[in-house]
Tab-separated table of C-alpha atoms and ligand atoms in Angstrom:
chain	number	residue	atom	x	y	z
A	18	MET	CA	25.705	-19.950	-12.673
A	19	PRO	CA	22.894	-22.240	-11.544
A	20	ILE	CA	23.681	-23.956	-8.275
A	21	LYS	CA	22.620	-27.554	-7.943
A	22	HIS	CA	19.987	-28.019	-5.266
A	23	THR	CA	20.949	-30.096	-2.287
A	24	LEU	CA	18.640	-32.628	-0.673
A	25	SER	CA	17.500	-30.091	1.926
A	26	GLU	CA	16.270	-27.829	-0.858
A	27	LEU	CA	14.432	-30.570	-2.662
A	28	THR	CA	12.627	-32.000	0.313
A	29	GLY	CA	10.541	-30.363	2.987
A	30	PRO	CA	7.073	-30.001	4.352
A	31	VAL	CA	4.311	-31.266	2.151
A	32	PHE	CA	1.037	-29.758	3.192
A	33	GLY	CA	-2.009	-31.773	2.401
A	34	ASP	CA	-5.251	-30.051	1.566
A	35	ASP	CA	-6.568	-31.114	4.959
A	36	VAL	CA	-4.382	-28.487	6.643
A	37	VAL	CA	-6.657	-25.795	5.210
A	38	ARG	CA	-10.224	-25.701	6.410
A	39	LEU	CA	-13.276	-24.408	4.626
A	40	ASN	CA	-13.235	-20.572	4.534
A	41	ASP	CA	-9.637	-20.297	5.783
A	42	GLN	CA	-8.896	-18.300	2.615
A	43	ASP	CA	-11.919	-16.033	3.183
A	44	LEU	CA	-11.213	-13.603	6.017
A	45	THR	CA	-14.661	-12.063	5.576
A	46	LYS	CA	-16.150	-15.394	6.694
A	47	ASN	CA	-13.612	-17.268	8.821
A	48	ALA	CA	-14.287	-15.292	12.011
A	49	LYS	CA	-17.898	-14.310	11.427
A	50	VAL	CA	-19.980	-14.257	14.614
A	51	ASN	CA	-23.121	-12.240	14.031
A	52	GLY	CA	-22.697	-10.283	10.810
A	53	GLU	CA	-20.458	-9.121	8.001
A	54	PRO	CA	-17.090	-7.591	8.886
A	55	LEU	CA	-16.967	-3.835	8.326
A	56	GLY	CA	-14.931	-2.179	5.606
A	57	GLU	CA	-14.176	-2.531	1.935
A	58	ARG	CA	-14.230	-6.154	0.762
A	59	ILE	CA	-11.306	-6.988	-1.546
A	60	ILE	CA	-9.744	-9.937	-3.335
A	61	ILE	CA	-5.997	-10.589	-3.268
A	62	ALA	CA	-4.784	-13.109	-5.799
A	63	GLY	CA	-1.646	-14.010	-7.681
A	64	ARG	CA	0.921	-16.605	-8.463
A	65	VAL	CA	3.931	-17.980	-6.601
A	66	THR	CA	6.878	-18.929	-8.804
A	67	ASP	CA	10.593	-19.628	-8.701
A	68	GLU	CA	13.165	-17.518	-10.534
A	69	LEU	CA	12.366	-19.169	-13.853
A	70	GLY	CA	8.641	-18.555	-13.595
A	71	ARG	CA	7.879	-22.166	-12.697
A	72	PRO	CA	4.910	-22.467	-10.350
A	73	ILE	CA	5.405	-23.293	-6.682
A	74	SER	CA	2.433	-25.566	-6.287
A	75	HIS	CA	0.771	-26.835	-3.116
A	76	THR	CA	2.603	-24.548	-0.768
A	77	LEU	CA	0.996	-22.955	2.245
A	78	ILE	CA	0.427	-19.175	2.279
A	79	GLU	CA	-0.616	-17.478	5.496
A	80	ILE	CA	-1.642	-13.840	5.820
A	81	TRP	CA	-2.407	-11.532	8.718
A	82	GLN	CA	-3.518	-7.929	8.828
A	83	ALA	CA	-5.247	-5.116	10.689
A	84	ASN	CA	-8.989	-4.597	10.311
A	85	ALA	CA	-10.546	-1.741	8.332
A	86	ALA	CA	-10.037	0.620	11.275
A	87	GLY	CA	-6.326	-0.179	11.469
A	88	ARG	CA	-6.479	-2.422	14.542
A	89	TYR	CA	-5.014	-5.905	15.072
A	90	VAL	CA	-6.614	-8.505	17.281
A	91	HIS	CA	-3.601	-8.712	19.596
A	92	LYS	CA	-3.082	-7.605	23.182
A	93	ALA	CA	-0.018	-5.579	22.137
A	94	ASP	CA	-2.175	-3.455	19.861
A	95	GLN	CA	-3.753	-0.748	21.997
A	96	HIS	CA	-4.390	1.630	19.118
A	97	GLN	CA	-7.542	3.573	19.908
A	98	ALA	CA	-9.571	2.136	17.057
A	99	PRO	CA	-12.443	-0.353	17.225
A	100	LEU	CA	-12.059	-4.100	16.989
A	101	ASP	CA	-14.485	-5.829	14.661
A	102	PRO	CA	-16.310	-8.762	16.277
A	103	ASN	CA	-16.614	-10.403	12.856
A	104	PHE	CA	-13.016	-10.045	11.721
A	105	LEU	CA	-9.925	-11.771	13.051
A	106	GLY	CA	-7.438	-10.759	10.335
A	107	GLY	CA	-5.777	-14.123	9.711
A	108	GLY	CA	-6.157	-16.587	6.864
A	109	ARG	CA	-4.374	-19.249	4.862
A	110	CYS	CA	-4.601	-21.198	1.647
A	111	MET	CA	-2.612	-23.536	-0.559
A	112	THR	CA	-1.361	-22.624	-4.007
A	113	ASP	CA	-2.892	-24.787	-6.716
A	114	SER	CA	-0.976	-26.787	-9.327
A	115	ASN	CA	-0.234	-23.561	-11.257
A	116	GLY	CA	1.073	-21.777	-8.149
A	117	CYS	CA	-2.051	-19.605	-7.941
A	118	TYR	CA	-3.711	-18.460	-4.740
A	119	LYS	CA	-6.676	-16.268	-3.799
A	120	PHE	CA	-7.901	-14.598	-0.622
A	121	TYR	CA	-11.070	-12.677	0.162
A	122	THR	CA	-10.592	-10.085	2.863
A	123	ILE	CA	-11.258	-6.520	4.049
A	124	LYS	CA	-8.929	-3.707	3.007
A	125	PRO	CA	-6.712	-3.052	6.045
A	126	GLY	CA	-6.614	0.434	7.522
A	127	ALA	CA	-3.479	2.477	8.205
A	128	TYR	CA	-2.370	2.532	11.837
A	129	PRO	CA	-0.008	4.625	13.980
A	130	TRP	CA	2.958	2.694	15.373
A	131	GLY	CA	4.978	5.217	17.366
A	132	ASN	CA	8.263	4.635	15.548
A	133	HIS	CA	8.684	8.370	15.021
A	134	PHE	CA	6.475	11.453	15.203
A	135	ASN	CA	3.283	10.987	13.187
A	136	ALA	CA	4.369	7.504	12.130
A	137	TRP	CA	1.615	5.645	10.269
A	138	ARG	CA	2.038	2.290	8.577
A	139	PRO	CA	0.665	2.260	5.025
A	140	ASN	CA	-2.156	-0.188	4.342
A	141	HIS	CA	-0.491	-3.596	4.180
A	142	ILE	CA	-0.997	-7.320	4.504
A	143	HIS	CA	1.646	-9.623	6.001
A	144	PHE	CA	2.446	-12.760	4.006
A	145	SER	CA	4.285	-15.904	5.021
A	146	LEU	CA	4.910	-18.819	2.697
A	147	PHE	CA	7.106	-21.813	2.194
A	148	GLY	CA	9.073	-22.685	-0.899
A	149	ARG	CA	10.244	-26.156	-1.723
A	150	ASN	CA	11.517	-26.643	1.785
A	151	ILE	CA	11.171	-25.285	5.265
A	152	THR	CA	14.368	-23.210	4.991
A	153	ASN	CA	12.686	-21.197	2.225
A	154	ARG	CA	10.120	-19.559	4.469
A	155	LEU	CA	9.375	-16.116	3.140
A	156	ALA	CA	7.744	-13.403	5.226
A	157	THR	CA	6.942	-10.130	3.581
A	158	GLN	CA	4.410	-7.324	3.414
A	159	MET	CA	2.174	-6.471	0.506
A	160	TYR	CA	1.177	-2.844	-0.102
A	161	PHE	CA	-1.465	-1.096	-2.195
A	162	PRO	CA	-0.906	1.083	-5.264
A	163	GLY	CA	-1.012	4.857	-4.815
A	164	ASP	CA	-0.702	4.822	-1.028
A	165	PRO	CA	0.593	8.280	0.066
A	166	LEU	CA	2.102	6.799	3.239
A	167	LEU	CA	4.647	4.640	1.395
A	168	GLU	CA	7.155	7.453	1.057
A	169	TYR	CA	7.099	8.032	4.833
A	170	ASP	CA	7.331	4.401	5.918
A	171	PRO	CA	10.753	3.234	7.200
A	172	VAL	CA	9.795	-0.424	6.651
A	173	PHE	CA	8.963	0.098	2.979
A	174	LYS	CA	11.899	2.461	2.517
A	175	GLY	CA	14.211	-0.121	4.066
A	176	VAL	CA	13.763	-2.131	0.872
A	177	PRO	CA	16.233	-1.320	-1.950
A	178	VAL	CA	14.689	1.204	-4.353
A	179	ALA	CA	14.796	-1.151	-7.333
A	180	ALA	CA	12.860	-3.843	-5.479
A	181	ARG	CA	10.150	-1.707	-3.843
A	182	SER	CA	7.680	-2.061	-6.689
A	183	LEU	CA	7.746	-5.844	-6.170
A	184	LEU	CA	5.933	-5.310	-2.862
A	185	ILE	CA	3.096	-3.199	-4.255
A	186	SER	CA	0.056	-5.050	-5.508
A	187	SER	CA	-1.688	-3.825	-8.639
A	188	PHE	CA	-5.372	-3.310	-9.245
A	189	ASN	CA	-6.607	-6.028	-11.599
A	190	VAL	CA	-10.014	-5.738	-13.191
A	191	ASP	CA	-9.929	-9.431	-14.126
A	192	TYR	CA	-9.707	-10.372	-10.443
A	193	THR	CA	-12.485	-7.924	-9.592
A	194	GLU	CA	-15.888	-9.519	-9.048
A	195	GLU	CA	-18.943	-7.779	-10.453
A	196	GLY	CA	-20.943	-6.040	-7.735
A	197	PHE	CA	-18.858	-7.648	-5.028
A	198	ALA	CA	-15.207	-6.717	-4.533
A	199	LEU	CA	-12.173	-5.064	-6.147
A	200	GLY	CA	-9.327	-7.387	-7.080
A	201	TYR	CA	-5.622	-6.813	-6.476
A	202	GLU	CA	-2.824	-8.890	-7.972
A	203	PHE	CA	0.266	-9.776	-5.969
A	204	ASN	CA	2.748	-12.196	-7.484
A	205	ILE	CA	5.553	-13.667	-5.427
A	206	VAL	CA	8.928	-14.904	-6.675
A	207	LEU	CA	10.764	-17.070	-4.187
A	208	ARG	CA	14.289	-17.156	-5.564
A	209	GLY	CA	16.660	-15.504	-7.979
A	210	LYS	CA	17.628	-11.991	-9.022
A	211	ASN	CA	14.068	-10.661	-9.042
A	212	HIS	CA	12.821	-12.421	-5.949
A	213	THR	CA	10.234	-10.710	-3.767
A	214	PRO	CA	12.002	-8.847	-0.936
A	215	PHE	CA	11.506	-10.640	2.351
A	216	GLU	CA	12.072	-9.899	6.012
A	217	LYS	CA	15.236	-11.248	7.587
B	24	FE2	FE1	1.378	-4.834	10.198
């Protein structure tokens, strides 16, 4: 039975385009100092919708990730892998009027995290976004197809079996740019039975 939305679900933050600066959606450029970041350049794109497939337009999406060597720019990350002076690993963009978004970035590397013996996180990108209101903040992790580490990862396996595929992006040749970068599609559903699993 559809539940009528209350005022708090119909109102909330409205992000103007001025919140996003030039190149914020391009992680290969937004922290460039003296060269190109190292690693495989990729495109992540998709659509944000509600449970009925209606676009969630003009909402802010933020992402963060490790660099190609599997290292975060964070003092808590002491993994013995190199930092990249030209890569920070954070970006943001707004969905357009059709709920679509697009990021350019570097494919993140796997990294050890000490949760258990030989524990390696699969390649992943963290996502945070807002729905129609601030109480709809969704934080989740996007994975890559065919990653052999998925079946060993307690974070991924903590998601109900039926919903796991919703967290794995798919290779999309239409998002791939000739001679430049492979494209991956990751669609996000904010509410309803088939919503994207999110972190509590
Ligand atoms: Fe992570």
